Short mmCIF file of C-alpha atoms and ligand atoms in Angstrom, two decimals:
data_model
loop_
_atom_site.label_atom_id
_atom_site.label_comp_id
_atom_site.label_asym_id
_atom_site.label_seq_id
_atom_site.Cartn_x
_atom_site.Cartn_y
_atom_site.Cartn_z
CA MET A 1 4.84 -8.14 -11.00
CA SER A 2 2.58 -8.11 -7.94
CA LYS A 3 3.38 -9.19 -4.42
CA CYS A 4 0.95 -11.01 -2.15
CA LEU A 5 -0.83 -8.59 0.17
CA ILE A 6 -0.64 -11.21 2.92
CA CYS A 7 2.81 -12.88 2.73
CA ASN A 8 4.66 -10.63 0.26
CA GLU A 9 5.63 -13.49 -2.11
CA GLU A 10 5.09 -13.09 -5.82
CA ILE A 11 1.54 -13.91 -6.92
CA TYR A 12 0.53 -15.88 -10.02
CA PRO A 13 -1.91 -13.73 -12.04
CA PHE A 14 -4.28 -16.17 -13.74
CA ILE A 15 -6.86 -13.92 -15.40
CA SER A 16 -7.32 -10.33 -16.51
CA PHE A 17 -10.85 -9.10 -17.17
CA GLY A 18 -9.38 -6.02 -18.81
CA ARG A 19 -10.27 -2.41 -18.19
CA MET A 20 -12.99 -2.13 -15.56
CA PRO A 21 -14.88 0.74 -13.95
CA ILE A 22 -15.89 0.98 -10.27
CA ALA A 23 -18.51 -1.76 -9.75
CA ASN A 24 -20.87 0.55 -7.85
CA GLY A 25 -19.92 3.64 -9.88
CA PHE A 26 -23.39 4.33 -11.34
CA LEU A 27 -23.16 7.64 -13.12
CA THR A 28 -25.03 10.48 -14.79
CA LYS A 29 -24.53 11.44 -18.46
CA ASP A 30 -22.32 14.42 -17.61
CA GLN A 31 -19.89 12.06 -15.83
CA PHE A 32 -19.33 9.78 -18.85
CA ASN A 33 -16.10 11.50 -19.90
CA ASN A 34 -14.66 11.42 -16.43
CA GLU A 35 -15.05 7.76 -15.54
CA TYR A 36 -12.31 5.95 -13.62
CA PHE A 37 -10.96 2.61 -14.93
CA PHE A 38 -8.41 0.10 -13.64
CA GLU A 39 -7.23 -3.35 -14.72
CA LEU A 40 -9.29 -6.10 -13.06
CA LYS A 41 -6.69 -8.83 -12.71
CA VAL A 42 -6.67 -11.71 -10.23
CA GLY A 43 -3.75 -13.65 -8.80
CA PHE A 44 -3.15 -16.72 -6.66
CA CYS A 45 -0.37 -16.81 -4.08
CA PRO A 46 1.40 -20.19 -4.30
CA ASN A 47 2.91 -19.58 -0.86
CA CYS A 48 -0.05 -18.69 1.39
CA THR A 49 -2.85 -19.66 -1.12
CA MET A 50 -4.61 -16.28 -0.90
CA VAL A 51 -6.47 -15.29 -4.08
CA GLN A 52 -6.50 -11.53 -4.57
CA LEU A 53 -6.67 -8.61 -6.97
CA ALA A 54 -3.38 -7.61 -8.55
CA GLU A 55 -4.42 -3.95 -8.78
CA ILE A 56 -6.13 -2.35 -5.79
CA VAL A 57 -8.50 0.59 -6.16
CA ASN A 58 -8.21 3.48 -3.72
CA ARG A 59 -10.82 2.91 -0.98
CA GLU A 60 -12.25 6.44 -1.16
CA LYS A 61 -13.20 5.82 -4.80
CA MET A 62 -15.47 2.95 -3.68
CA PHE A 63 -16.76 3.81 -0.19
CA HIS A 64 -18.01 7.35 0.28
CA LYS A 65 -21.04 9.51 0.96
CA ASP A 66 -22.86 8.26 -2.15
CA TYR A 67 -22.25 4.52 -1.75
CA ALA A 68 -24.83 2.70 -3.88
CA PHE A 69 -25.22 -0.60 -2.02
CA PHE A 70 -27.83 -0.68 0.74
CA SER A 71 -27.89 -4.00 2.60
CA SER A 72 -31.59 -3.91 3.40
CA THR A 73 -32.73 -4.21 -0.25
CA SER A 74 -33.13 -7.98 0.09
CA ALA A 75 -35.80 -9.38 2.41
CA PHE A 76 -34.04 -12.75 2.44
CA MET A 77 -30.80 -11.12 3.63
CA GLY A 78 -32.82 -9.34 6.33
CA LEU A 79 -33.93 -12.72 7.63
CA HIS A 80 -30.42 -14.14 7.34
CA PHE A 81 -29.00 -11.36 9.52
CA GLN A 82 -31.82 -11.66 12.04
CA LYS A 83 -30.94 -15.34 12.55
CA PHE A 84 -27.24 -14.41 12.71
CA ALA A 85 -27.95 -11.92 15.54
CA GLU A 86 -30.16 -14.38 17.42
CA MET A 87 -27.38 -16.98 17.33
CA VAL A 88 -24.83 -14.46 18.67
CA ILE A 89 -27.16 -13.27 21.44
CA LYS A 90 -27.90 -16.82 22.52
CA LYS A 91 -24.35 -18.17 22.45
CA TYR A 92 -21.85 -15.37 22.96
CA LEU A 93 -23.25 -12.60 25.12
CA GLN A 94 -23.06 -14.12 28.58
CA SER A 95 -20.81 -11.54 30.30
CA PRO A 96 -22.41 -8.57 32.13
CA ASP A 97 -22.98 -5.58 29.81
CA PRO A 98 -21.27 -7.12 26.77
CA LEU A 99 -20.05 -5.08 23.78
CA VAL A 100 -20.61 -6.01 20.13
CA VAL A 101 -18.64 -4.28 17.36
CA GLU A 102 -19.48 -4.66 13.68
CA ILE A 103 -17.40 -3.32 10.82
CA GLY A 104 -19.07 -2.47 7.51
CA SER A 105 -22.39 -2.29 9.32
CA ASN A 106 -23.93 -0.45 6.34
CA ASP A 107 -27.60 0.50 6.98
CA GLY A 108 -27.71 -1.51 10.22
CA ILE A 109 -29.22 -4.71 8.83
CA LEU A 110 -27.43 -6.80 11.50
CA LEU A 111 -26.79 -4.39 14.39
CA GLN A 112 -30.47 -3.33 14.56
CA HIS A 113 -31.19 -6.62 16.33
CA PHE A 114 -28.67 -5.83 19.09
CA ALA A 115 -29.84 -2.21 19.39
CA LYS A 116 -33.43 -3.40 19.75
CA HIS A 117 -32.46 -5.50 22.78
CA GLY A 118 -30.52 -2.63 24.38
CA ILE A 119 -27.20 -4.47 23.91
CA ARG A 120 -24.09 -2.24 23.85
CA HIS A 121 -22.98 -2.05 20.23
CA LEU A 122 -20.90 -0.01 17.83
CA GLY A 123 -20.95 0.04 14.03
CA ILE A 124 -17.92 1.17 12.04
CA GLU A 125 -19.05 2.23 8.59
CA PRO A 126 -17.03 4.54 6.29
CA SER A 127 -19.80 5.18 3.74
CA ALA A 128 -21.57 8.21 5.24
CA ASN A 129 -24.96 7.81 3.53
CA VAL A 130 -25.57 4.24 4.67
CA ALA A 131 -24.08 5.00 8.13
CA GLN A 132 -26.67 7.78 8.50
CA ILE A 133 -29.53 5.37 7.76
CA ALA A 134 -28.26 3.15 10.58
CA ARG A 135 -28.05 6.12 12.96
CA ASP A 136 -31.60 7.10 12.07
CA LYS A 137 -32.61 3.62 13.26
CA GLY A 138 -30.94 4.33 16.62
CA ILE A 139 -27.81 2.31 15.89
CA HIS A 140 -24.60 3.69 17.35
CA THR A 141 -22.33 4.16 14.32
CA ILE A 142 -19.01 5.87 13.64
CA CYS A 143 -18.07 6.84 10.12
CA GLU A 144 -14.52 5.45 9.73
CA PHE A 145 -12.52 2.77 7.94
CA PHE A 146 -11.63 0.14 10.53
CA ASP A 147 -7.93 -0.54 11.10
CA GLN A 148 -5.42 -0.87 13.93
CA LYS A 149 -5.63 2.84 14.81
CA ILE A 150 -9.42 2.76 15.18
CA ALA A 151 -9.11 -0.40 17.29
CA HIS A 152 -6.92 1.45 19.79
CA LYS A 153 -9.44 4.30 19.94
CA ILE A 154 -12.33 1.91 20.57
CA VAL A 155 -10.47 0.18 23.41
CA GLU A 156 -9.74 3.57 25.03
CA GLU A 157 -13.30 4.78 24.74
CA TYR A 158 -15.41 1.63 25.20
CA GLY A 159 -13.07 -1.14 26.39
CA GLN A 160 -12.49 -4.50 24.72
CA VAL A 161 -15.21 -6.35 22.86
CA ASP A 162 -17.00 -9.64 23.47
CA VAL A 163 -18.03 -10.11 19.86
CA PHE A 164 -16.47 -8.70 16.69
CA LEU A 165 -18.66 -9.09 13.61
CA ALA A 166 -18.23 -8.55 9.87
CA ALA A 167 -20.31 -9.71 6.93
CA ASN A 168 -19.07 -9.16 3.38
CA VAL A 169 -16.49 -6.69 4.62
CA MET A 170 -13.23 -8.48 5.44
CA CYS A 171 -12.71 -9.45 1.78
CA HIS A 172 -13.07 -5.74 0.89
CA ILE A 173 -10.04 -4.62 2.91
CA PRO A 174 -6.61 -4.86 1.25
CA TYR A 175 -4.77 -3.76 4.43
CA LEU A 176 -5.83 -6.88 6.32
CA HIS A 177 -2.69 -6.98 8.48
CA SER A 178 -3.75 -3.75 10.15
CA VAL A 179 -7.31 -5.08 10.52
CA VAL A 180 -6.26 -8.39 12.11
CA GLU A 181 -3.82 -6.65 14.45
CA GLY A 182 -6.72 -4.32 15.33
CA ILE A 183 -8.91 -7.33 16.08
CA ARG A 184 -6.22 -8.85 18.31
CA ILE A 185 -6.03 -5.63 20.33
CA LEU A 186 -9.78 -5.22 20.51
CA LEU A 187 -10.86 -8.74 21.44
CA LYS A 188 -11.36 -9.70 25.10
CA PRO A 189 -9.38 -12.81 26.17
CA LYS A 190 -12.53 -14.91 25.73
CA GLY A 191 -14.00 -12.81 22.92
CA ILE A 192 -15.10 -14.20 19.57
CA VAL A 193 -14.74 -12.92 16.00
CA ILE A 194 -17.43 -14.03 13.57
CA PHE A 195 -17.28 -13.02 9.94
CA GLU A 196 -18.56 -14.29 6.61
CA ASP A 197 -17.62 -13.70 3.00
CA PRO A 198 -18.24 -15.30 -0.39
CA TYR A 199 -16.32 -18.59 -0.47
CA LEU A 200 -13.70 -19.24 -3.15
CA GLY A 201 -14.70 -22.92 -3.37
CA ASP A 202 -18.21 -21.89 -4.46
CA ILE A 203 -16.94 -19.22 -6.86
CA ILE A 204 -14.83 -21.81 -8.65
CA GLU A 205 -17.40 -24.57 -8.55
CA LYS A 206 -20.25 -22.35 -9.82
CA ILE A 207 -18.01 -20.30 -12.14
CA SER A 208 -19.50 -17.22 -10.44
CA TYR A 209 -16.67 -15.03 -11.67
CA ASP A 210 -18.89 -11.97 -11.33
CA GLN A 211 -17.95 -12.00 -7.62
CA ILE A 212 -14.66 -10.59 -8.89
CA TYR A 213 -14.72 -6.78 -8.91
CA ASP A 214 -12.90 -3.82 -7.35
CA GLU A 215 -14.52 -4.06 -3.89
CA HIS A 216 -13.54 -7.72 -3.46
CA ALA A 217 -9.80 -7.50 -2.90
CA PHE A 218 -9.70 -11.11 -1.60
CA TYR A 219 -11.39 -14.49 -2.27
CA PHE A 220 -11.03 -16.49 0.94
CA THR A 221 -10.72 -20.12 1.87
CA LEU A 222 -10.39 -21.57 5.36
CA THR A 223 -6.77 -22.35 4.52
CA SER A 224 -5.87 -18.76 3.59
CA ILE A 225 -7.82 -17.31 6.54
CA SER A 226 -6.18 -19.70 9.02
CA TYR A 227 -2.76 -18.68 7.75
CA LEU A 228 -3.46 -14.96 8.09
CA PHE A 229 -4.94 -15.09 11.61
CA SER A 230 -2.24 -17.47 12.87
CA LEU A 231 0.27 -14.66 12.30
CA TYR A 232 -1.52 -12.78 15.12
CA ASP A 233 -1.94 -15.68 17.56
CA LEU A 234 -5.59 -16.04 16.61
CA GLU A 235 -7.14 -19.29 15.39
CA VAL A 236 -10.23 -20.47 13.53
CA VAL A 237 -12.32 -22.51 15.99
CA ASP A 238 -15.31 -23.24 13.77
CA VAL A 239 -16.65 -22.76 10.22
CA GLN A 240 -20.20 -22.86 8.88
CA VAL A 241 -21.35 -22.89 5.29
CA GLN A 242 -23.93 -20.16 4.47
CA ASN A 243 -26.33 -20.23 1.52
CA VAL A 244 -26.17 -16.49 0.82
CA HIS A 245 -24.42 -14.53 -1.94
CA GLY A 246 -24.01 -17.71 -3.96
CA GLY A 247 -22.20 -19.60 -1.20
CA SER A 248 -20.42 -18.01 1.73
CA MET A 249 -18.32 -19.25 4.63
CA ARG A 250 -18.73 -18.07 8.21
CA TYR A 251 -15.51 -18.17 10.26
CA PHE A 252 -15.39 -18.23 14.09
CA ILE A 253 -12.04 -17.00 15.40
CA ALA A 254 -10.58 -16.58 18.91
CA HIS A 255 -7.30 -16.05 20.71
CA ARG A 256 -5.16 -19.19 20.36
CA GLY A 257 -5.92 -21.98 22.83
CA VAL A 258 -9.05 -20.44 24.38
CA TYR A 259 -11.78 -22.49 22.68
CA PRO A 260 -11.87 -26.12 21.54
CA ILE A 261 -11.61 -26.46 17.76
CA SER A 262 -14.64 -27.91 16.04
CA LEU A 263 -14.23 -30.98 13.85
CA ALA A 264 -15.74 -28.89 11.01
CA VAL A 265 -12.40 -27.07 10.70
CA ALA A 266 -10.39 -30.20 9.84
CA VAL A 267 -13.18 -31.45 7.56
CA GLN A 268 -13.30 -28.19 5.60
CA LYS A 269 -9.50 -28.03 5.26
CA GLU A 270 -9.49 -31.53 3.85
CA LYS A 271 -12.26 -30.54 1.39
CA GLU A 272 -10.18 -27.61 0.20
CA TYR A 273 -7.23 -29.90 -0.33
CA GLN A 274 -9.40 -32.31 -2.33
CA LEU A 275 -10.70 -29.37 -4.43
CA SER A 276 -7.02 -28.52 -5.18
CA LEU A 277 -7.50 -24.94 -3.98
CA GLN A 278 -3.78 -24.91 -3.16
CA LYS A 279 -2.74 -25.65 -6.78
CA PRO A 280 -2.08 -23.01 -9.50
CA SER A 281 -3.46 -25.38 -12.19
CA THR A 282 -6.92 -25.11 -10.57
CA PHE A 283 -6.95 -21.44 -11.51
CA ASP A 284 -5.98 -22.13 -15.13
CA THR A 285 -8.97 -24.44 -15.39
CA PHE A 286 -11.13 -21.75 -13.76
CA ARG A 287 -10.00 -19.22 -16.40
CA ARG A 288 -10.94 -21.56 -19.24
CA LYS A 289 -14.38 -22.12 -17.73
CA ILE A 290 -14.88 -18.35 -17.36
CA GLU A 291 -14.05 -17.85 -21.04
CA GLN A 292 -16.46 -20.62 -22.01
CA SER A 293 -19.21 -19.10 -19.84
CA ARG A 294 -18.75 -15.71 -21.51
CA TYR A 295 -18.95 -17.33 -24.95
CA GLU A 296 -22.17 -19.16 -24.08
CA LEU A 297 -23.85 -16.09 -22.59
CA MET A 298 -22.99 -13.84 -25.52
CA SER A 299 -24.07 -16.48 -28.09
CA LEU A 300 -27.44 -16.69 -26.36
CA LEU A 301 -27.85 -12.90 -26.15
CA TYR A 302 -26.89 -12.37 -29.84
CA ASP A 303 -29.30 -15.09 -30.82
CA LEU A 304 -32.18 -13.43 -28.97
CA LYS A 305 -31.29 -10.07 -30.45
CA GLN A 306 -31.47 -11.55 -33.94
CA GLN A 307 -34.88 -12.92 -33.14
CA GLY A 308 -35.88 -9.38 -32.15
CA LYS A 309 -36.58 -10.28 -28.51
CA ARG A 310 -36.67 -7.66 -25.77
CA VAL A 311 -34.10 -8.45 -23.05
CA VAL A 312 -33.65 -6.39 -19.86
CA GLY A 313 -31.31 -6.81 -16.90
CA TYR A 314 -32.80 -7.60 -13.49
CA ALA A 315 -30.97 -5.97 -10.50
CA ALA A 316 -28.05 -3.61 -11.09
CA THR A 317 -25.74 -5.58 -8.81
CA SER A 318 -22.04 -4.86 -8.31
CA LYS A 319 -21.47 -8.25 -9.90
CA SER A 320 -23.22 -7.15 -13.10
CA THR A 321 -20.46 -4.61 -13.75
CA THR A 322 -17.97 -7.43 -14.31
CA ILE A 323 -20.34 -9.44 -16.52
CA ILE A 324 -21.41 -6.47 -18.64
CA ASN A 325 -17.95 -5.07 -19.25
CA TYR A 326 -16.04 -8.34 -19.57
CA CYS A 327 -18.61 -9.93 -21.90
CA GLY A 328 -19.18 -6.73 -23.88
CA ILE A 329 -22.93 -6.35 -23.24
CA THR A 330 -24.21 -3.10 -24.71
CA GLN A 331 -27.51 -1.25 -24.78
CA ASP A 332 -28.47 -2.70 -28.16
CA ILE A 333 -28.51 -6.12 -26.44
CA LEU A 334 -29.89 -5.06 -23.07
CA GLU A 335 -32.58 -2.37 -23.19
CA TYR A 336 -32.14 -1.30 -19.55
CA ILE A 337 -31.53 -2.70 -16.07
CA SER A 338 -34.34 -2.70 -13.51
CA ASP A 339 -33.34 -1.98 -9.90
CA THR A 340 -35.15 -1.15 -6.66
CA THR A 341 -32.43 1.17 -5.24
CA PRO A 342 -33.50 4.82 -5.63
CA ILE A 343 -29.97 6.25 -6.01
CA LYS A 344 -29.17 3.89 -8.89
CA GLN A 345 -32.36 4.75 -10.81
CA GLY A 346 -32.11 7.33 -13.60
CA LYS A 347 -28.34 6.74 -13.75
CA TYR A 348 -26.26 4.59 -16.11
CA SER A 349 -24.33 1.40 -15.49
CA PRO A 350 -20.55 1.69 -14.96
CA GLY A 351 -18.54 1.31 -18.17
CA ALA A 352 -21.23 0.26 -20.64
CA HIS A 353 -23.66 3.07 -19.69
CA ILE A 354 -26.84 1.01 -19.87
CA PRO A 355 -29.79 2.94 -18.31
CA ILE A 356 -30.91 1.90 -14.81
CA ARG A 357 -34.68 2.16 -14.49
CA PRO A 358 -37.06 1.83 -11.55
CA TYR A 359 -38.55 -1.56 -10.86
CA ASP A 360 -42.02 -0.16 -11.71
CA ASP A 361 -40.94 0.09 -15.37
CA PHE A 362 -40.26 -3.64 -15.39
CA LYS A 363 -43.66 -4.43 -13.90
CA ALA A 364 -45.49 -2.05 -16.23
CA ASN A 365 -44.14 -3.58 -19.44
CA TYR A 366 -42.60 -7.02 -19.12
CA PRO A 367 -39.78 -7.85 -21.57
CA ASP A 368 -39.49 -11.24 -23.30
CA TYR A 369 -36.41 -12.14 -21.26
CA ALA A 370 -34.88 -10.91 -17.99
CA LEU A 371 -31.16 -11.44 -17.46
CA LEU A 372 -30.85 -12.19 -13.76
CA PHE A 373 -27.88 -10.22 -12.44
CA GLY A 374 -29.13 -10.84 -8.89
CA TRP A 375 -28.85 -14.65 -9.33
CA ASN A 376 -27.81 -14.98 -5.68
CA HIS A 377 -31.33 -13.83 -4.76
CA ALA A 378 -32.95 -16.14 -7.36
CA GLU A 379 -35.37 -17.76 -4.95
CA GLU A 380 -36.59 -14.46 -3.49
CA ILE A 381 -36.82 -12.80 -6.90
CA MET A 382 -38.43 -15.64 -8.86
CA THR A 383 -41.04 -16.11 -6.15
CA LYS A 384 -41.89 -12.41 -6.30
CA GLU A 385 -41.91 -12.40 -10.10
CA GLN A 386 -44.36 -15.23 -10.74
CA PRO A 387 -46.62 -12.85 -12.74
CA PHE A 388 -43.68 -12.22 -15.14
CA ARG A 389 -43.42 -15.95 -15.83
CA ALA A 390 -47.20 -16.26 -16.07
CA ALA A 391 -47.15 -13.52 -18.73
CA GLY A 392 -44.71 -15.61 -20.81
CA GLY A 393 -41.50 -13.97 -19.53
CA LYS A 394 -38.34 -16.08 -19.34
CA TRP A 395 -35.27 -15.82 -17.12
CA ILE A 396 -31.70 -15.96 -18.34
CA VAL A 397 -29.24 -17.07 -15.69
CA TYR A 398 -25.49 -17.71 -16.04
CA VAL A 399 -24.60 -19.23 -12.66
CA PRO A 400 -23.88 -22.13 -12.30
CA LYS A 401 -24.40 -22.40 -16.08
CA VAL A 402 -25.83 -20.31 -18.87
CA GLN A 403 -29.47 -21.30 -19.32
CA VAL A 404 -32.96 -20.05 -20.03
CA ILE A 405 -35.60 -20.81 -17.42
CA GLU A 406 -38.99 -21.05 -19.08
P1 LIG B 501 -26.74 -7.97 -4.32
C1 LIG B 501 -23.00 -5.91 -2.89
O1 LIG B 501 -23.00 -6.78 -4.00
C2 LIG B 501 -21.68 -5.21 -2.81
P2 LIG B 501 -24.17 -6.76 -5.08
C3 LIG B 501 -20.71 -5.77 -1.81
N1 LIG B 501 -19.38 -5.64 -2.37
C4 LIG B 501 -20.95 -7.21 -1.49
O2 LIG B 501 -20.05 -7.95 -1.20
C5 LIG B 501 -22.36 -7.67 -1.37
O3 LIG B 501 -23.28 -6.68 -1.73
C6 LIG B 501 -22.69 -8.03 0.05
C7 LIG B 501 -31.18 -5.08 -6.40
N2 LIG B 501 -32.36 -5.90 -6.20
O4 LIG B 501 -27.33 -8.12 -3.01
C8 LIG B 501 -30.96 -4.05 -5.31
C9 LIG B 501 -33.50 -5.68 -6.97
O5 LIG B 501 -33.51 -4.79 -7.84
O6 LIG B 501 -26.58 -9.22 -5.14
C10 LIG B 501 -29.48 -3.82 -5.34
O7 LIG B 501 -29.15 -2.79 -6.28
N3 LIG B 501 -34.59 -6.45 -6.75
C11 LIG B 501 -20.78 -5.00 -0.55
O8 LIG B 501 -24.45 -5.36 -5.48
C12 LIG B 501 -28.90 -5.13 -5.86
O9 LIG B 501 -29.99 -5.88 -6.38
C13 LIG B 501 -34.63 -7.44 -5.81
O10 LIG B 501 -35.67 -8.12 -5.64
O11 LIG B 501 -23.80 -7.72 -6.13
C14 LIG B 501 -28.21 -5.88 -4.73
O12 LIG B 501 -27.60 -6.99 -5.24
C15 LIG B 501 -33.44 -7.68 -5.02
C16 LIG B 501 -33.42 -8.78 -3.97
C17 LIG B 501 -32.33 -6.89 -5.26
O13 LIG B 501 -25.35 -7.25 -4.11
N1 LIG B 502 -22.37 -5.99 6.18
C1 LIG B 502 -23.27 -5.57 5.14
C2 LIG B 502 -22.63 -4.58 4.19
C3 LIG B 502 -21.62 -5.13 3.24
S1 LIG B 502 -21.12 -3.88 2.11
C4 LIG B 502 -23.85 -6.74 4.39
O1 LIG B 502 -23.33 -7.85 4.47
O2 LIG B 502 -24.81 -6.52 3.65
C5 LIG B 502 -19.47 -3.58 2.62
C6 LIG B 502 -19.42 -2.42 3.59
O3 LIG B 502 -18.12 -2.34 4.15
C7 LIG B 502 -19.71 -1.08 2.94
O4 LIG B 502 -20.81 -0.50 3.57
C8 LIG B 502 -18.41 -0.31 3.10
O5 LIG B 502 -18.60 1.06 3.28
C9 LIG B 502 -17.78 -0.98 4.31
N2 LIG B 502 -16.30 -0.92 4.43
C10 LIG B 502 -15.36 -0.89 3.47
N3 LIG B 502 -14.13 -0.82 4.01
C11 LIG B 502 -14.27 -0.83 5.36
C12 LIG B 502 -13.38 -0.75 6.47
N4 LIG B 502 -12.06 -0.67 6.32
N5 LIG B 502 -13.92 -0.76 7.71
C13 LIG B 502 -15.26 -0.84 7.90
N6 LIG B 502 -16.14 -0.90 6.89
C14 LIG B 502 -15.67 -0.90 5.64
#
């Protein structure tokens, strides 16, 4: 039995994806016999509504000196973070010599815009390889896991912060109580916290169950986030929907009573209520839809294999690890996976050990079908890959439904 990481009540486990490897654990042949597995199981807390993993993977197994995810691999995300920074600079940096802190700053995709303007900033990034890329760009970065202890150190060394940022990081941290207490300590009386993460409402609506993997310890809603921060006298003052990573939510949070609360907060809470995100039965329906989606995808892939078609994977995303291992996709179905990240190339996919090949291989010899594991970047990728379509290539996507795009 698992207890809720937020309120300590018993959680309701609604699906197990079975034995799973580390989502970003791309490996070499000599590591095949030494691979780490855990049970990927998700639960809903009927008390505080937080959706979370029932088994948590040790953070050092996921975030280390050879971390395989580099934020700057998507041009569209580059633009997204540029606009994010411009909004923060315009609206929240009015005090003299303000300080911006970002956790999970990765290769500096967001902080570079503050550094460029000479704004005082600090990145906190535990994965040493990506942290070093940020430093090479002149971004002030410390290589640590953020928590309450680090927050104290930052206050001592730099003072309190005007703006605390996180993108696709908060949902990665199982010890959120320490993080939120750290934020409370760190934030100036009029400071603002802005963070975004994939939104549970979208995951359920689009059946994008591949967002579920070891790194994503939590699947947030405004309701669950409001509950957590209220325990620390912090409140959500605004929310904004973001069209990245398949549907994300950006939360604006401040010390209680400091800022007026936007109408968007009440509207979004009501939407969540209407979507029944507070009801266990919603998650039973979600499980049935996941099983149906797996069935449809595998039927299609087996069909194409019987017709002798060549199918390759496009983008060795973290998400693909869940799809491949849960659905049972093997190398006789998927020839290889094309990816632009140098440290993934020449390695094998976690669990199923499908070869990861450089993007040039894809361009040099188009397959009949490409299974789009980077569906969240569909617009960017399909625009870039018009020659593939022109050559008769077809896309297979599975979010929001399994289909072939001719
Ligand atoms: P992408 C990661 O998820 C992990 P992933 C993490 N847990 C998270 O939450 C989000 O990011 C923020 C390749 N690619 O962005 C490069 C191409 O090959 O969906 C990368 O290997 N060609 C922190 O891994 C991978 O996709 C392309 O044209 O699911 C990144 O996938 C593009 C655009 C990407 O993140
Ligand atoms: N913000 C970037 C990177 C997201 S990847 C983007 O949106 O693209 C998640 C990052 O969080 C990784 O680089 C990982 O090393 C980092 N991370 C994980 N746990 C953390 C913690 N406790 N504190 C700070 N960063 C953390």
